[in-house]
PDB file of C-alpha atoms in Angstrom:
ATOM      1  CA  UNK A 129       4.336 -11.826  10.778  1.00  0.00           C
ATOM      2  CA  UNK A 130       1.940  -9.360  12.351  1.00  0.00           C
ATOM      3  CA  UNK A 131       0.190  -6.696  11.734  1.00  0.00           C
ATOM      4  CA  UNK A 132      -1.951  -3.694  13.141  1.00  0.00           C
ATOM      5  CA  UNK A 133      -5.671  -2.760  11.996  1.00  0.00           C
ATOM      6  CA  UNK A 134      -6.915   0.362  11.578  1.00  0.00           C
ATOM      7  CA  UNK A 135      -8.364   0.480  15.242  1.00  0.00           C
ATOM      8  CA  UNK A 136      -4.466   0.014  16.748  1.00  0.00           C
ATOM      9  CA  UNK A 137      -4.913  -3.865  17.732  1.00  0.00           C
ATOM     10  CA  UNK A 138      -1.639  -5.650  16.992  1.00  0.00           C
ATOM     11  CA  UNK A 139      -3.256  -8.946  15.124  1.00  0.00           C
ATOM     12  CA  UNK A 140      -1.326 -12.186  13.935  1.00  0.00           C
ATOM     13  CA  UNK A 141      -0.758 -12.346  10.260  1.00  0.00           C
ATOM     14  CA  UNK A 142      -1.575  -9.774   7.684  1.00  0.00           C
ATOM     15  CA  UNK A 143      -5.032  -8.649   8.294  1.00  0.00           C
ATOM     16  CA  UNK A 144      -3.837  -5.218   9.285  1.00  0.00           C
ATOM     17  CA  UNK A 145      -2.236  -4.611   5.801  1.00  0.00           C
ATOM     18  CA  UNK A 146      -4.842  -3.000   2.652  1.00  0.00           C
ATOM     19  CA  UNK A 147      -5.401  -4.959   0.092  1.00  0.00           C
ATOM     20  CA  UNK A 148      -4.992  -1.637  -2.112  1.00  0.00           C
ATOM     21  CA  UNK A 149      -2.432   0.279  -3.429  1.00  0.00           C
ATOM     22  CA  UNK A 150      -0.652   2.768  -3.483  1.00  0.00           C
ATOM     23  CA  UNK A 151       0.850   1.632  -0.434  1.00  0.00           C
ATOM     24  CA  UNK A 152       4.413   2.791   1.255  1.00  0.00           C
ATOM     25  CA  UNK A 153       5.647   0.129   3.500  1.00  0.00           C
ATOM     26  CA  UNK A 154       8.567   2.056   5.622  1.00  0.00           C
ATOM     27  CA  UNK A 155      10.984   0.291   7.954  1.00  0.00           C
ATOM     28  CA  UNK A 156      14.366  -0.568   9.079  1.00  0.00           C
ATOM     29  CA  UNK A 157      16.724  -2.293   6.791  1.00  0.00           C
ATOM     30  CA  UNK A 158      18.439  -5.233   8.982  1.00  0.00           C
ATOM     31  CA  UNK A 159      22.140  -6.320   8.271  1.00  0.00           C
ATOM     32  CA  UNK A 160      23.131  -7.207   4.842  1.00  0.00           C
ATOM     33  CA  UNK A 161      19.363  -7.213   4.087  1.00  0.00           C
ATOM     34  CA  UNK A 162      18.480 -10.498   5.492  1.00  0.00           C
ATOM     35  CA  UNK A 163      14.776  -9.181   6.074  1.00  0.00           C
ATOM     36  CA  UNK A 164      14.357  -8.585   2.382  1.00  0.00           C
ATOM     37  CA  UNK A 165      13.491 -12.142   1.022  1.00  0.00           C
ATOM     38  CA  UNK A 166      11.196 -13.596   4.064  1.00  0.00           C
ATOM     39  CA  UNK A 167       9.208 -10.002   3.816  1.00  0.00           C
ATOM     40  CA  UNK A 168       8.940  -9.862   0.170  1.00  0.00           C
ATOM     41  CA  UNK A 169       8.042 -13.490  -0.264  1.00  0.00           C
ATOM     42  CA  UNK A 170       5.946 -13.981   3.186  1.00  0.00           C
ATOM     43  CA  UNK A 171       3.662 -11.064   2.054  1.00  0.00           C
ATOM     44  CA  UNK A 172       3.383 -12.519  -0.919  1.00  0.00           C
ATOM     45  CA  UNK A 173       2.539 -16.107  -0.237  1.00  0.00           C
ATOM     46  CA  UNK A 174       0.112 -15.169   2.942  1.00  0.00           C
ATOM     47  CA  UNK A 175      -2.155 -12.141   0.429  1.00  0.00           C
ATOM     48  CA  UNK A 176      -0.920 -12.242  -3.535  1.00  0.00           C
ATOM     49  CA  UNK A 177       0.668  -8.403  -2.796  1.00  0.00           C
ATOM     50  CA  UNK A 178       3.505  -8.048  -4.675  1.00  0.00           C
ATOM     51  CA  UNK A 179       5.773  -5.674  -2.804  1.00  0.00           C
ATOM     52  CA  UNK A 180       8.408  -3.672  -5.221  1.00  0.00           C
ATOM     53  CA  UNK A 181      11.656  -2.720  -3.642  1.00  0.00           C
ATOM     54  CA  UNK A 182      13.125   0.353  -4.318  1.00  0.00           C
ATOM     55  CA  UNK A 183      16.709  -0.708  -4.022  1.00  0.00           C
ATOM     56  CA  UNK A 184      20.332   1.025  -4.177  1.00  0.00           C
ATOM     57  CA  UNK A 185      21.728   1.026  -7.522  1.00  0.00           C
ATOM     58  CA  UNK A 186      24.485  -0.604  -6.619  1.00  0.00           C
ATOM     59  CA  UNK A 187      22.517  -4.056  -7.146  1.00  0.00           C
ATOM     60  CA  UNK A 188      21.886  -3.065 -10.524  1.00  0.00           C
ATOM     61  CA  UNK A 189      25.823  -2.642 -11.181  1.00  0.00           C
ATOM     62  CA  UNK A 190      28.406  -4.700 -13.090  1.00  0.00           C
ATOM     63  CA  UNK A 191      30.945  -3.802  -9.945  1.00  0.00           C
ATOM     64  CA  UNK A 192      28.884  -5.784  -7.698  1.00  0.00           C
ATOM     65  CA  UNK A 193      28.575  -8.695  -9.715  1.00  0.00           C
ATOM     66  CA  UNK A 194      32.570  -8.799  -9.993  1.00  0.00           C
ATOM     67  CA  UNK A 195      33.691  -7.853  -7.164  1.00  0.00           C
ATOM     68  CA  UNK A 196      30.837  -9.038  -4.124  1.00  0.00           C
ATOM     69  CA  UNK A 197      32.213 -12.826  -2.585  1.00  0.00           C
ATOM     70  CA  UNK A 198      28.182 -13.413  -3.582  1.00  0.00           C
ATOM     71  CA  UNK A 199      25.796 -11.137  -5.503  1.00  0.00           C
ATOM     72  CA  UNK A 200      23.135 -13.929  -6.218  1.00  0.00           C
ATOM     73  CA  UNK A 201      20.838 -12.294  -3.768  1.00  0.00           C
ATOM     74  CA  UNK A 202      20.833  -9.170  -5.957  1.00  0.00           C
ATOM     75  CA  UNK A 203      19.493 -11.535  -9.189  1.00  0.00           C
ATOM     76  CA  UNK A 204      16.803 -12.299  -6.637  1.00  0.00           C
ATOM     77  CA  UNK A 205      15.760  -8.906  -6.075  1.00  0.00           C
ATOM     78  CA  UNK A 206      16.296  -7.228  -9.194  1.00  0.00           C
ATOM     79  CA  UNK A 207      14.043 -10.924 -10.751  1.00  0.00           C
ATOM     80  CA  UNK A 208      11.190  -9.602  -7.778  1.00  0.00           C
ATOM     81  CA  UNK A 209      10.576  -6.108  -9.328  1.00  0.00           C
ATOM     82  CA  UNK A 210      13.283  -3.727  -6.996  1.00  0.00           C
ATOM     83  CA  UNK A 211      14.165  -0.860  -9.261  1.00  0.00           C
ATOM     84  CA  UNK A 212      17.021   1.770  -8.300  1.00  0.00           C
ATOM     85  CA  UNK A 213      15.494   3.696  -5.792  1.00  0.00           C
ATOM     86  CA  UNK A 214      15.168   7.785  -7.656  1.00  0.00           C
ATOM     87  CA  UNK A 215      12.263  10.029  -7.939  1.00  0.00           C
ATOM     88  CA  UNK A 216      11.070   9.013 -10.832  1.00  0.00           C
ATOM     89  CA  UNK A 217      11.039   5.511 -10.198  1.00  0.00           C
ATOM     90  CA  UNK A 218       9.635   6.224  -6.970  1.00  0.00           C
ATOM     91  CA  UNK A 219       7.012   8.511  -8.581  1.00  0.00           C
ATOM     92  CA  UNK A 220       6.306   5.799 -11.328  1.00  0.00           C
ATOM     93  CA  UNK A 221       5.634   3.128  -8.855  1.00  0.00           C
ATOM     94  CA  UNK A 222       2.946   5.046  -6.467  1.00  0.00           C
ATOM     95  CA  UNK A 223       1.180   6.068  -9.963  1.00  0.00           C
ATOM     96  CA  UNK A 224       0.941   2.558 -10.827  1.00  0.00           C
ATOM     97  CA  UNK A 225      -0.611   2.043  -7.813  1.00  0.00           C
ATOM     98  CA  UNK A 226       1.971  -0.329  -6.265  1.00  0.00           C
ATOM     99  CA  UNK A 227       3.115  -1.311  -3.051  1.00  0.00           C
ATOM    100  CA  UNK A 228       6.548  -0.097  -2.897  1.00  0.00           C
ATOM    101  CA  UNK A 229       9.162  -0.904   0.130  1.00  0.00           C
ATOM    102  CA  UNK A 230      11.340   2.040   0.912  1.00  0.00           C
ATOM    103  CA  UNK A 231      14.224   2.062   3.414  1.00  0.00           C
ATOM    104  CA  UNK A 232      15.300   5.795   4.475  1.00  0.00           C
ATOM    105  CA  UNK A 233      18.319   4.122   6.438  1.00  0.00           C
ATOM    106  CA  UNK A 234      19.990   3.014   2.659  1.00  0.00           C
ATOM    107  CA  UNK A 235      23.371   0.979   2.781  1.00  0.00           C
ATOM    108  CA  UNK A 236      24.751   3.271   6.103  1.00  0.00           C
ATOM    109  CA  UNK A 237      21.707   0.781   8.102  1.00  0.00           C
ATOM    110  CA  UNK A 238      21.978  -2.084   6.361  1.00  0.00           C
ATOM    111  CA  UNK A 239      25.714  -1.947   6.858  1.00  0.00           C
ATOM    112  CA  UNK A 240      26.125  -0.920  10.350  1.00  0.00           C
ATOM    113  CA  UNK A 241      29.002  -1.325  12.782  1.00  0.00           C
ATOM    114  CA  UNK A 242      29.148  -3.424  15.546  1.00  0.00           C
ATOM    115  CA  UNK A 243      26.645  -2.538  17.977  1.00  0.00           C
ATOM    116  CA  UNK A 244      24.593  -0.725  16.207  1.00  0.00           C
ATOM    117  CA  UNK A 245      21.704  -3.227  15.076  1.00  0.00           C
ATOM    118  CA  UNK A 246      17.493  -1.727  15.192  1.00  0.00           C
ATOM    119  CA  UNK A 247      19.045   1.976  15.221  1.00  0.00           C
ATOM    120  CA  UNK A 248      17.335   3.987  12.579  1.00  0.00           C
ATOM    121  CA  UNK A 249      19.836   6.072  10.425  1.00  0.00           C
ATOM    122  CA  UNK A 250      17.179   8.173   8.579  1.00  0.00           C
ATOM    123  CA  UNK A 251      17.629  11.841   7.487  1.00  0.00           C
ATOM    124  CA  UNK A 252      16.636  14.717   9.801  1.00  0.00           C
ATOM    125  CA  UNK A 253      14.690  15.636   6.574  1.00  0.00           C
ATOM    126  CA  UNK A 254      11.436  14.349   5.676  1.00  0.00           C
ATOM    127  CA  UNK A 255      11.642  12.585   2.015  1.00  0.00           C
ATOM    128  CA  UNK A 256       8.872  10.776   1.329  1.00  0.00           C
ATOM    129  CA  UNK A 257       6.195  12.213   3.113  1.00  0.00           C
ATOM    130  CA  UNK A 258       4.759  14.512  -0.020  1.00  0.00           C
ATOM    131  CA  UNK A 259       5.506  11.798  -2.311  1.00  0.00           C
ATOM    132  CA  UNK A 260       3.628   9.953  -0.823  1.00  0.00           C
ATOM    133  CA  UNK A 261       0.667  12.346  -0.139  1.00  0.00           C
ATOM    134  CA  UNK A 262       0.598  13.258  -4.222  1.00  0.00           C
ATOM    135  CA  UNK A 263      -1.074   9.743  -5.342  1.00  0.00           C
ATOM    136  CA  UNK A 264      -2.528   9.429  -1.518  1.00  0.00           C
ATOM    137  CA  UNK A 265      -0.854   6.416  -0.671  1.00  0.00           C
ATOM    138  CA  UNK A 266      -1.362   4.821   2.478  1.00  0.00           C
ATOM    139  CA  UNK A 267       1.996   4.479   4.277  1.00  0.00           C
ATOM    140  CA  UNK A 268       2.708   1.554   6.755  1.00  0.00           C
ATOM    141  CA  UNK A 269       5.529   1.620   9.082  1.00  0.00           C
ATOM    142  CA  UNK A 270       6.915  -1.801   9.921  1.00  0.00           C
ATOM    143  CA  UNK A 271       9.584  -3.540  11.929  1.00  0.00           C
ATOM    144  CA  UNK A 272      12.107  -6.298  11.375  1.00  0.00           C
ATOM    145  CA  UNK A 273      14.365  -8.309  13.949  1.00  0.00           C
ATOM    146  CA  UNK A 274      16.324 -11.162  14.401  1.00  0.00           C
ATOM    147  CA  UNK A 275      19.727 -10.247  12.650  1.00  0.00           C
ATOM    148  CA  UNK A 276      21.356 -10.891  16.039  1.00  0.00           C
ATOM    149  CA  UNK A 277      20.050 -14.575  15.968  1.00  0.00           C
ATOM    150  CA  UNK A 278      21.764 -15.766  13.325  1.00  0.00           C
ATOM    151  CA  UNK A 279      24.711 -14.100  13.662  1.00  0.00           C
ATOM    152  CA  UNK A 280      27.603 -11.975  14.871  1.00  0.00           C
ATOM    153  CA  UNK A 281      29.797  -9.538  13.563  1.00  0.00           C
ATOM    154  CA  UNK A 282      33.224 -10.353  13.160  1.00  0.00           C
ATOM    155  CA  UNK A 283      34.664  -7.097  11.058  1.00  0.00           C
ATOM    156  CA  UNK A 284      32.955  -3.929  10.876  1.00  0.00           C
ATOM    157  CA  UNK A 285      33.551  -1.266   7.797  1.00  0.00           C
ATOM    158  CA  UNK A 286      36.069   0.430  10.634  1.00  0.00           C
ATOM    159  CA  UNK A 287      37.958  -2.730  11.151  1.00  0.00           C
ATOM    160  CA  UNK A 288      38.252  -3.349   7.315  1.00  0.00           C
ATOM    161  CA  UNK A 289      39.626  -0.529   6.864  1.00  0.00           C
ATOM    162  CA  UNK A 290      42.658  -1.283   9.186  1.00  0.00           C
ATOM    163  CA  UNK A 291      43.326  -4.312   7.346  1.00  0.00           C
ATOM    164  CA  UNK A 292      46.184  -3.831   4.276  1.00  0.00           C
ATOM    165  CA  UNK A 293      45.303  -2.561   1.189  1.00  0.00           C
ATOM    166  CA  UNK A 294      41.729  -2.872   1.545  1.00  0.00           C
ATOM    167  CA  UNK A 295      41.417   0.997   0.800  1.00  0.00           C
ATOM    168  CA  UNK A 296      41.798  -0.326  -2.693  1.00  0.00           C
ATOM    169  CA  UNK A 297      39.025  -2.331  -2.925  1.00  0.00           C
ATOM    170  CA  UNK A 298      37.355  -0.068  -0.803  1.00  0.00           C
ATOM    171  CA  UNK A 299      37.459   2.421  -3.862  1.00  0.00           C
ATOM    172  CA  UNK A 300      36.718   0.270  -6.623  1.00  0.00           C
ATOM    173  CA  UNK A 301      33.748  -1.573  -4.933  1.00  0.00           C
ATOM    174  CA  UNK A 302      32.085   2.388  -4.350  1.00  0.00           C
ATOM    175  CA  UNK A 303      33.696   5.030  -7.867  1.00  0.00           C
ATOM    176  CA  UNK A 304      31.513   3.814 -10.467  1.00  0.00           C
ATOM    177  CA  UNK A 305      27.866   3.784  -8.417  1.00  0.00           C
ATOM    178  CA  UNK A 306      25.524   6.405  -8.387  1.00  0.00           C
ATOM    179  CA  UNK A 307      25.977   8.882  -5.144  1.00  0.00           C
ATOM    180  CA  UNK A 308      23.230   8.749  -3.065  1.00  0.00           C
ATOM    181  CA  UNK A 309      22.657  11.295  -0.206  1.00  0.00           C
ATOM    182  CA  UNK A 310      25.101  13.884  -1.422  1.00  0.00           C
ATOM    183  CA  UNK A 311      23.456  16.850   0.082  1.00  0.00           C
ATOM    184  CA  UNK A 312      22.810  15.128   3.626  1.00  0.00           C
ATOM    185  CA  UNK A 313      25.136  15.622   6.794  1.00  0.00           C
ATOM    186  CA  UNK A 314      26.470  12.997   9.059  1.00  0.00           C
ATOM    187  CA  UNK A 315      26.636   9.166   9.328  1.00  0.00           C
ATOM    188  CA  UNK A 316      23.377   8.899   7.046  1.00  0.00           C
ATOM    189  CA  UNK A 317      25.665  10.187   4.343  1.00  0.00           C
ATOM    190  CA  UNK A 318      28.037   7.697   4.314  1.00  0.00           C
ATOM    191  CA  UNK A 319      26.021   5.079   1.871  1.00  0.00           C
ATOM    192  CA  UNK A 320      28.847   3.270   0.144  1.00  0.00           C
ATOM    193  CA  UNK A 321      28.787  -0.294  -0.419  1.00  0.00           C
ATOM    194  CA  UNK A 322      31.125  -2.655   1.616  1.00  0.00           C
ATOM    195  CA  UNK A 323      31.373  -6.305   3.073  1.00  0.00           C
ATOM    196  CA  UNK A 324      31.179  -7.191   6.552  1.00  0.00           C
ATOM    197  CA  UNK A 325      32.167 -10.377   7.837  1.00  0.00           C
ATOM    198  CA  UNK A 326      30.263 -12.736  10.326  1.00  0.00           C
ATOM    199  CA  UNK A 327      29.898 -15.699  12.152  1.00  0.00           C
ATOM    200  CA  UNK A 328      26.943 -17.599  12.075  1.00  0.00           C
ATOM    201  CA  UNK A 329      24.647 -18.582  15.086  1.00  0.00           C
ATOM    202  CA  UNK A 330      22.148 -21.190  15.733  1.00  0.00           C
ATOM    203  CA  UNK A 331      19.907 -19.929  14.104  1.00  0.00           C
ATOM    204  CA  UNK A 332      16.646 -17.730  15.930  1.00  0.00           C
ATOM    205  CA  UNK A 333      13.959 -16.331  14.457  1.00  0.00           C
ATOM    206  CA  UNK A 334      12.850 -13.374  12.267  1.00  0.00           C
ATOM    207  CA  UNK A 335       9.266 -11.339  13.421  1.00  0.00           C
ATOM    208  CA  UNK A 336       7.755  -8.859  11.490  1.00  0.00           C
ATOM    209  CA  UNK A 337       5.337  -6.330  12.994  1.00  0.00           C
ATOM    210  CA  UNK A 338       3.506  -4.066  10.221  1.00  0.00           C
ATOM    211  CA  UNK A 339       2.617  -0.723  12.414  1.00  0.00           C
ATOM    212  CA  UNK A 340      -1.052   1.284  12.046  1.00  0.00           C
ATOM    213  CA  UNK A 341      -1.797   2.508   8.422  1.00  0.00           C
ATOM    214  CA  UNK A 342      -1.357   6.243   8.507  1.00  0.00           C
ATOM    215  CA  UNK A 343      -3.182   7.517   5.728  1.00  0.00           C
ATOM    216  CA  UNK A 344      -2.376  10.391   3.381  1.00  0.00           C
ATOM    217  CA  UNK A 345      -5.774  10.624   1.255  1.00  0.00           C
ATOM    218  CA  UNK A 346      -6.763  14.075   0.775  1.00  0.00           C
ATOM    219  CA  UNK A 347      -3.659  15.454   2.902  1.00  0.00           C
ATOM    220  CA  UNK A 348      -1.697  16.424  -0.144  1.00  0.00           C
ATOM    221  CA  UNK A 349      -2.734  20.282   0.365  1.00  0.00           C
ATOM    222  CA  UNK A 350      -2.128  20.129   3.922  1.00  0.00           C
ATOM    223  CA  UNK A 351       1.370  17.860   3.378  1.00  0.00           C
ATOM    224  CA  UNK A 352       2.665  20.551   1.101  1.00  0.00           C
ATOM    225  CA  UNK A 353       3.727  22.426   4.035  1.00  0.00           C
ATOM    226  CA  UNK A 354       6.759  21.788   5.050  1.00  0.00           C
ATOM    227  CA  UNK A 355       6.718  21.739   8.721  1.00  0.00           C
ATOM    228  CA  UNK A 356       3.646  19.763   8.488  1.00  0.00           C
ATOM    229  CA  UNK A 357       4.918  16.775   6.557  1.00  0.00           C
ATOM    230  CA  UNK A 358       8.016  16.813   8.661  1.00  0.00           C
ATOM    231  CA  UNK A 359       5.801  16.022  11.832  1.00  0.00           C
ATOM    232  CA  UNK A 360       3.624  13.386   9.493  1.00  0.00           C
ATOM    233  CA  UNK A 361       7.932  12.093   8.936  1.00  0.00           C
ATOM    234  CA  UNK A 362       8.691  12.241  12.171  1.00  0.00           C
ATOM    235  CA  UNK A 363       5.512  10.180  13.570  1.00  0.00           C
ATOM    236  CA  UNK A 364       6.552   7.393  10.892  1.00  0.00           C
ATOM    237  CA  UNK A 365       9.810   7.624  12.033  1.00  0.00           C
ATOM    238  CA  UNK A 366       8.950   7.018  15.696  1.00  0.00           C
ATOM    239  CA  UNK A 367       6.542   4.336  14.696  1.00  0.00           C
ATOM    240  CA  UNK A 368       9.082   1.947  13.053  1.00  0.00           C
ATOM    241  CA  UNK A 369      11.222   2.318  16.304  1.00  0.00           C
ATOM    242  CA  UNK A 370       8.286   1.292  18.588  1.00  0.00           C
ATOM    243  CA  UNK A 371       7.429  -1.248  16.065  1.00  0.00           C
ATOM    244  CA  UNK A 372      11.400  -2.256  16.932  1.00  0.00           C
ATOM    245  CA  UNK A 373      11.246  -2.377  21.086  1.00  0.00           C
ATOM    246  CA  UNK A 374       7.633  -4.241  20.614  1.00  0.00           C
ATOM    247  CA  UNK A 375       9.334  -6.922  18.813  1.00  0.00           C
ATOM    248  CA  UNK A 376      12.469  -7.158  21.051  1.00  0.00           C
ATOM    249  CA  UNK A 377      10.505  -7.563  24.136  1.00  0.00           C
ATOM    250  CA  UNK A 378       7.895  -9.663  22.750  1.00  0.00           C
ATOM    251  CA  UNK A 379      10.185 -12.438  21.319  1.00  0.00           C
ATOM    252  CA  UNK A 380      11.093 -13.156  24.849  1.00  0.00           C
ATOM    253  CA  UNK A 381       7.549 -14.775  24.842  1.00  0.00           C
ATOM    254  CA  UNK A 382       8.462 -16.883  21.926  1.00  0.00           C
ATOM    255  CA  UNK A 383       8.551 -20.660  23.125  1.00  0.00           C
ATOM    256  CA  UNK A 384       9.262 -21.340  19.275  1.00  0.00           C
ATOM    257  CA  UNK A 385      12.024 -19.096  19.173  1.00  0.00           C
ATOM    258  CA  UNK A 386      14.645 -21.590  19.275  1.00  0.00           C
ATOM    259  CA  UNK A 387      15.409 -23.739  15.662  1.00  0.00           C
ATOM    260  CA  UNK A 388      15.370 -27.005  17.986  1.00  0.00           C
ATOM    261  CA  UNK A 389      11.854 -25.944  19.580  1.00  0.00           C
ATOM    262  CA  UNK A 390      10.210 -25.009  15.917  1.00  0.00           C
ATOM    263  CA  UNK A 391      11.616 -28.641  14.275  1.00  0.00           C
ATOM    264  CA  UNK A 392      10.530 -30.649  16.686  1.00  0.00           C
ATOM    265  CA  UNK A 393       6.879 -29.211  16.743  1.00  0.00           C
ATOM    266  CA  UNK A 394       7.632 -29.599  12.966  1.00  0.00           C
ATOM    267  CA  UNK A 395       8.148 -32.987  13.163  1.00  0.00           C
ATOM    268  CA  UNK A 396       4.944 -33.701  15.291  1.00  0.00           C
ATOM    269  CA  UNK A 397       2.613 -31.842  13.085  1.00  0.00           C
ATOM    270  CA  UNK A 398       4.285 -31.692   9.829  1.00  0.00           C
ATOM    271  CA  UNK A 399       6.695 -29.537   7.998  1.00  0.00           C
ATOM    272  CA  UNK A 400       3.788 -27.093   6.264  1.00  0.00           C
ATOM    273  CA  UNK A 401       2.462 -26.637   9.763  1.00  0.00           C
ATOM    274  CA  UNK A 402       2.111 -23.076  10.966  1.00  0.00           C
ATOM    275  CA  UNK A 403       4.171 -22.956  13.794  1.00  0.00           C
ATOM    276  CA  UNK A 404       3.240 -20.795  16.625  1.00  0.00           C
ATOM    277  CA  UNK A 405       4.647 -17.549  18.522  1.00  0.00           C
ATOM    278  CA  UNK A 406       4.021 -15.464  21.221  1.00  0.00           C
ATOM    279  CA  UNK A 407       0.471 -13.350  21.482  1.00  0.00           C
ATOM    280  CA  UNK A 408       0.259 -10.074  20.376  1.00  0.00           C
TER     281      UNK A 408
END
């Protein structure tokens, strides 16, 4: 994990990240989630922040738990503080103060088609931005990668729904949830819940990259206008994807990026050892 300090430096660990809240961490959502548990738990483990997710209430559903080949993750989640992600959670959280993890891509990024991984499907609206600005939370834009080593996409949502009969399930898993992005246009409206199926890779390495704090104190006059917090929305927007390309290149650098490389210097300096990666 990195992170960025006030004065733009890109900094190993979590230096860059306040130690206050309320805090808005904003970033892509990587396939099927994967980024979810090393995030929530590294953060937590490296400064005692406990990050609260808010999460699509499909997790919080009977119809997953029935119907998902394995909802265990979502026990996880829901057992880590996520809460269905509406206004007034949303509103309840920043009051309290917290730091709350908020993913404008929903299910349509976490559950994207084959070639589509670290492509932002966020509304041409801004949504958070005067949230955010109404308890003055600080708002961090972050990136994620490594979903594409540890695996590969074998069916997309458009091959599923070639196969036979899967319309079916593809109806049951999605008519009892709550609708989310009703009043939105194009492919970030499509949010409904479906599997994918992969195959697994030796596995890689995930980076994180926690982008410049971009602070909303004593904006919230200023952030009421519209066109205004849609620029603020568009500058977060554009910082996730550069925290995206920073990590893709940068990995290259990784010598540890390889499983193989990481046990064996593992194995020479013990399995708690912090094992290296490239410089920032």
């Amino acid at each position: 994990m990195l992170s960025t300090r006030p004065d733009g430096k890109i900094v190993r660990g979590l230096a860059g990240l306040p130690r206050e809240g309320p805090v808005l961490l904003v970033g892509y959502h990587m396939l099927m989630g994967f980024e979810l548990g090393p995030l929530v738990t590294g953060v937590l483990r490296s400064t005692g922040i406990h990050i609260r997710g808010l999460a699509h209430p499909f997790m919080f559903s009977k119809t997953s738990e029935q119907l998902m080949p394995d909802s265990s993750a979502h026990d996880l989640h829901r057992i880590m503080g996520a809460v269905p992600v509406t206004p007034v959670n949303f509103y309840k959280l920043l009051s309290e103060k917290q730091f709350v993890l908020l993913y404008p891509g929903g299910a349509r990024e976490a559950l994207h088609r084959k070639g589509e991984e670290y492509k932002l499907f966020w509304p041409e609206q801004s949504e958070f931005v005067r949230m955010a600005s109404r308890f003055g939370a600080t708002i961090i834009p972050f990136g994620a990668v490594g979903e594409d080593d540890i695996c590969d996409m074998l069916l997309d949502y458009n091959d599923l729904l070639k196969l036979p009969f899967y319309d079916v399930l593809d109806k049951r898993l999605n008519e009892d949830g709550l609708k989310l992005r009703t009043d939105s246009t194009g492919e970030i409206k499509n949010q409904g819940m479906h599997p994918v199926v992969l195959t697994p890779k030796v596995p890689g390495r995930f980076y994180f990259v926690f982008g410049k704090p971009i602070e909303t104190r004593g904006r919230e006059k200023e952030l009421k206008d519209k066109e205004k917090a849609q620029h603020l929305y568009l500058h977060v927007k554009s910082e996730v994807e550069s925290c995206l390309k920073y990590l893709k290149e940068k990995r290259e650098e990784d010598p540890y990026r390889s499983i193989l490389h990481r046990l064996l210097y593992q194995a020479a300096n013990g399995s708690d050892a912090e094992i290296p990666t490239f410089e920032p």
